XYZ file of C-alpha atoms in Angstrom:
327
model
C -22.637 -28.562 6.362
C -21.461 -24.936 6.701
C -22.173 -22.180 4.249
C -20.372 -22.220 0.919
C -18.134 -19.281 0.091
C -17.114 -17.700 -3.207
C -13.705 -16.354 -2.200
C -12.128 -13.302 -3.843
C -8.441 -12.756 -3.067
C -7.062 -9.326 -3.902
C -3.663 -8.188 -5.094
C -1.128 -6.565 -2.793
C 2.311 -8.106 -3.088
C 3.697 -9.609 0.116
C 0.537 -8.723 2.037
C -1.106 -11.475 0.002
C 0.333 -13.945 2.503
C -2.585 -12.841 4.698
C -4.833 -14.804 2.318
C -3.449 -18.006 3.824
C -4.712 -16.957 7.250
C -8.068 -15.987 5.741
C -8.515 -19.435 4.208
C -7.467 -21.206 7.389
C -9.915 -19.225 9.528
C -12.810 -19.756 7.107
C -12.250 -23.491 7.139
C -11.801 -23.563 10.928
C -15.224 -21.889 11.254
C -16.847 -24.537 9.066
C -17.216 -22.527 5.865
C -16.711 -24.437 2.614
C -14.860 -22.652 -0.183
C -16.791 -23.361 -3.367
C -14.874 -21.215 -5.869
C -11.982 -18.757 -5.967
C -10.983 -15.739 -8.035
C -7.755 -13.849 -7.485
C -5.390 -11.210 -8.798
C -1.619 -11.277 -8.401
C -0.669 -12.799 -5.036
C -4.357 -13.615 -4.575
C -4.230 -15.717 -7.724
C -1.118 -17.505 -6.465
C -2.532 -18.353 -3.033
C -5.927 -19.220 -4.498
C -4.427 -21.510 -7.123
C -2.239 -23.312 -4.613
C -5.239 -23.794 -2.321
C -7.443 -25.065 -5.148
C -4.745 -27.577 -6.050
C -4.678 -28.850 -2.462
C -1.092 -27.754 -1.789
C -1.553 -24.859 0.634
C -0.190 -26.641 3.754
C 3.035 -27.524 1.944
C 3.345 -23.999 0.558
C 2.798 -22.445 3.990
C 5.428 -24.695 5.560
C 7.864 -23.613 2.859
C 7.373 -19.833 3.030
C 7.395 -19.792 6.832
C 10.714 -21.591 7.087
C 12.749 -19.909 4.362
C 16.062 -18.724 5.749
C 18.121 -15.830 4.453
C 20.167 -17.705 1.871
C 17.068 -19.505 0.585
C 15.451 -16.124 -0.066
C 18.525 -14.764 -1.804
C 18.886 -17.739 -4.075
C 15.262 -17.494 -5.192
C 15.900 -14.027 -6.609
C 17.108 -14.321 -10.196
C 18.023 -10.700 -10.812
C 17.063 -9.097 -14.115
C 17.937 -5.678 -15.506
C 15.382 -5.716 -18.315
C 11.616 -5.448 -17.661
C 11.642 -6.299 -13.978
C 14.016 -6.554 -11.039
C 13.431 -10.327 -10.825
C 12.817 -12.841 -13.600
C 10.795 -15.006 -11.239
C 11.807 -18.331 -12.749
C 13.273 -19.643 -9.491
C 10.318 -18.633 -7.338
C 7.686 -19.926 -9.725
C 9.783 -22.952 -10.580
C 9.591 -23.958 -6.929
C 5.828 -23.371 -6.898
C 5.538 -25.483 -10.034
C 7.238 -28.348 -8.227
C 4.594 -28.074 -5.493
C 1.760 -28.133 -8.008
C 2.997 -30.492 -10.690
C 1.433 -30.199 -14.125
C -2.240 -29.377 -13.623
C -4.829 -27.512 -15.666
C -7.358 -25.140 -14.161
C -10.297 -27.144 -15.507
C -9.064 -30.183 -13.561
C -9.137 -28.412 -10.171
C -11.814 -29.591 -7.721
C -13.356 -26.098 -7.517
C -13.831 -23.323 -10.105
C -10.864 -20.955 -10.221
C -10.137 -17.694 -12.029
C -6.801 -15.890 -12.233
C -6.952 -12.314 -13.505
C -4.074 -10.777 -15.459
C -3.647 -7.556 -17.420
C -2.858 -7.595 -21.132
C -0.721 -4.518 -21.780
C -0.831 -4.955 -25.555
C -4.628 -4.850 -25.805
C -5.175 -2.905 -22.574
C -7.714 -5.302 -21.137
C -8.318 -7.864 -18.415
C -7.591 -11.508 -19.112
C -9.411 -14.215 -17.147
C -7.684 -17.583 -16.926
C -10.366 -20.218 -16.298
C -8.776 -23.076 -18.188
C -5.310 -24.115 -19.286
C -2.073 -24.382 -17.307
C -2.546 -23.324 -13.673
C 1.099 -22.428 -13.201
C 1.157 -20.187 -16.278
C -2.024 -18.411 -15.188
C -0.623 -17.716 -11.726
C 2.689 -16.513 -13.145
C 0.959 -14.080 -15.527
C -1.398 -12.729 -12.848
C 1.484 -12.116 -10.425
C 3.885 -10.349 -12.814
C 4.090 -7.216 -10.644
C 5.443 -4.356 -12.804
C 8.989 -3.336 -11.849
C 9.401 -6.424 -9.642
C 8.720 -9.473 -11.844
C 9.265 -9.666 -15.588
C 6.041 -9.963 -17.642
C 4.744 -13.100 -19.345
C 4.650 -12.953 -23.139
C 2.056 -15.099 -24.924
C 2.154 -14.471 -28.643
C 1.366 -10.781 -29.103
C 0.130 -10.404 -25.525
C 2.288 -8.986 -22.736
C 0.716 -10.091 -19.455
C 1.308 -8.448 -16.097
C -0.298 -8.138 -12.667
C -4.086 -8.431 -12.776
C -4.314 -5.834 -10.040
C -3.563 -3.064 -12.540
C -7.143 -3.313 -13.829
C -8.947 -5.477 -11.267
C -7.304 -5.685 -7.834
C -10.382 -7.320 -6.226
C -11.932 -9.539 -8.952
C -15.478 -10.040 -7.653
C -17.214 -10.296 -11.032
C -15.867 -13.790 -11.894
C -17.667 -15.289 -8.853
C -20.942 -13.319 -8.984
C -22.735 -16.075 -10.917
C -21.579 -18.834 -8.559
C -24.151 -20.709 -6.507
C -22.314 -20.177 -3.254
C -24.113 -18.857 -0.191
C -21.718 -15.970 0.393
C -19.194 -13.855 -1.452
C -16.180 -13.106 0.746
C -13.677 -10.591 -0.633
C -10.237 -9.855 0.803
C -8.730 -6.418 0.278
C -5.065 -6.295 1.294
C -4.699 -2.623 0.330
C -7.023 -1.191 2.949
C -6.173 2.244 4.330
C -8.690 2.455 7.193
C -7.950 -0.508 9.478
C -5.922 1.440 12.007
C -6.627 -0.927 14.920
C -4.549 -3.775 13.488
C -0.810 -4.151 13.862
C 1.466 -6.808 12.431
C 2.098 -9.474 15.102
C 5.622 -9.697 16.465
C 7.254 -13.037 15.713
C 10.777 -13.246 17.054
C 13.582 -14.304 14.742
C 17.271 -14.735 15.485
C 18.941 -11.303 15.358
C 21.468 -12.486 12.797
C 18.650 -13.579 10.490
C 16.783 -10.295 10.948
C 19.831 -8.211 10.008
C 20.397 -10.322 6.921
C 16.777 -9.932 5.871
C 17.216 -6.185 6.179
C 20.171 -6.484 3.818
C 17.993 -8.329 1.324
C 15.366 -5.582 1.307
C 18.092 -2.976 0.937
C 19.482 -4.808 -2.062
C 16.107 -5.026 -3.762
C 14.659 -1.679 -2.823
C 17.612 0.665 -2.979
C 20.098 -0.783 -5.404
C 18.545 -2.577 -8.347
C 16.575 0.290 -9.906
C 19.540 2.664 -10.101
C 22.239 0.328 -11.454
C 25.057 1.922 -9.461
C 28.525 0.748 -10.265
C 28.431 -1.423 -7.099
C 25.592 -3.464 -8.605
C 28.137 -5.665 -10.308
C 28.535 -7.256 -6.874
C 24.834 -8.073 -6.479
C 24.438 -11.146 -8.744
C 27.171 -12.902 -6.762
C 25.363 -12.084 -3.537
C 22.105 -13.441 -4.874
C 23.426 -16.683 -6.298
C 25.242 -17.445 -3.048
C 28.767 -17.352 -4.510
C 29.791 -14.560 -2.134
C 29.598 -15.087 1.620
C 27.887 -12.083 3.166
C 29.692 -12.622 6.447
C 33.062 -12.530 4.667
C 32.205 -9.714 2.281
C 32.735 -6.961 4.798
C 32.795 -3.975 2.449
C 29.831 -5.165 0.405
C 27.898 -6.002 3.541
C 28.476 -2.485 4.804
C 27.164 -0.940 1.595
C 24.035 -3.083 1.559
C 23.329 -2.598 5.246
C 23.650 1.168 4.832
C 21.218 1.094 1.951
C 18.846 -1.083 3.961
C 18.700 1.454 6.771
C 17.151 3.964 4.396
C 14.327 1.577 3.585
C 12.969 1.428 7.108
C 11.158 4.738 7.066
C 8.088 5.835 8.940
C 4.753 5.697 7.191
C 4.134 8.505 4.668
C 7.835 9.322 4.329
C 9.161 9.718 0.781
C 9.942 6.470 -1.122
C 13.482 5.217 -0.587
C 13.977 3.953 -4.143
C 12.559 3.883 -7.640
C 11.195 0.404 -6.966
C 9.402 1.571 -3.854
C 8.059 4.677 -5.598
C 6.636 2.590 -8.460
C 5.016 0.134 -6.071
C 3.537 2.901 -3.932
C 2.078 4.406 -7.106
C 0.569 1.042 -8.036
C -0.906 0.720 -4.553
C -2.593 4.128 -4.815
C -4.148 3.093 -8.124
C -5.194 -0.324 -6.825
C -6.791 1.150 -3.727
C -8.933 3.458 -5.835
C -9.866 0.724 -8.305
C -10.627 -1.681 -5.483
C -13.159 0.710 -3.974
C -14.980 0.908 -7.311
C -15.075 -2.880 -7.624
C -16.440 -3.256 -4.097
C -19.063 -0.542 -4.660
C -20.175 -2.129 -7.942
C -20.525 -5.645 -6.528
C -20.599 -5.452 -2.712
C -19.497 -8.754 -1.153
C -21.387 -10.263 1.758
C -18.220 -10.103 3.860
C -15.314 -7.759 3.199
C -12.050 -8.535 4.962
C -9.736 -5.531 5.070
C -6.012 -5.991 5.661
C -4.244 -2.643 6.231
C -1.645 -1.826 3.617
C 0.574 -0.046 6.163
C 1.518 -3.299 7.938
C 4.275 -4.041 5.443
C 5.699 -2.918 2.136
C 4.685 -4.409 -1.160
C 7.849 -6.503 -1.556
C 8.574 -7.640 2.029
C 8.058 -11.280 1.172
C 9.980 -12.491 4.206
C 7.114 -11.627 6.585
C 4.936 -14.661 5.860
C 4.453 -15.831 9.479
C 3.316 -12.403 10.678
C 1.009 -11.797 7.735
C -0.615 -15.236 7.946
C -1.336 -14.658 11.643
C -2.737 -11.190 10.923
C -4.962 -12.526 8.132
C -6.424 -15.076 10.484
C -7.001 -12.487 13.226
C -8.803 -10.020 10.941
C -10.895 -12.778 9.363
C -11.978 -13.988 12.782
C -13.107 -10.490 13.737
C -14.925 -10.021 10.404
C -16.734 -13.360 10.727
C -17.708 -12.581 14.322
C -19.330 -9.355 13.175
C -21.144 -11.048 10.289
C -22.361 -13.964 12.374
C -23.707 -11.722 15.133
C -26.037 -10.080 12.620
C -27.001 -13.114 10.540
C -27.342 -16.067 12.907
């Protein structure tokens, strides 16, 4: 039997898809995942894996077409750009009704309680609710309210939650940081898509990143775009506006944010990167897998195939280095 791993999956928005590649590479190398802790997207991927539904989830996110993505975005103009009920409703259908204590391995989802300004660890109760609370990215997803508690992304206080697995009896602690700033040798793999699909995905990012936060008068058109009641191919004038906005989002690294949403998420990333370094220094994992944050923006959730492949590549390199020194 291979070594057992306590797996820590960090927060990082869309880059969290790399966690799928990490898990696949660990298992391909013969490592056995004995427990999982995660924040935000790490909590989502970790929970789906613990429930035994990761293959189905991967198949789904890799094959979403443009209209599928649009229709999953239930736009909100209150405490987040997206309510998240459609996205997490679909995940709930994958999982069914399952409690954390009934999972085959120990699992912890970390959220942030804004009311009491403290971390919340979900180690029992509804898995779906724990994942939803941990992944409530400020400005993007609306928070989860439980009584007097307002729960948002666990990455605000603990982007790499190592402490929940320190007492495990696993052979190794493997932590995944998807906000790394020093992995310059890695680039996002190129996976070809039909040109028509690519241009439509660009429109989606333009709609999210450039339009929602400002509530321009044209935003009255957006709900119809997102619920599929307006055909983007037929809506020539609207398509032109969105495509123009989208062009501003594709900026070179270190250029000024293109929108309020992007500025907020870049600010969160700066904070999470700093916090993550403290967590790693306080409880150094046996293996640290660093995924560079520059490979995609926080909310580019349409890049699942590329990010999964990159996660597997980086994990393979990290395991090679570890095994050379410990075998």
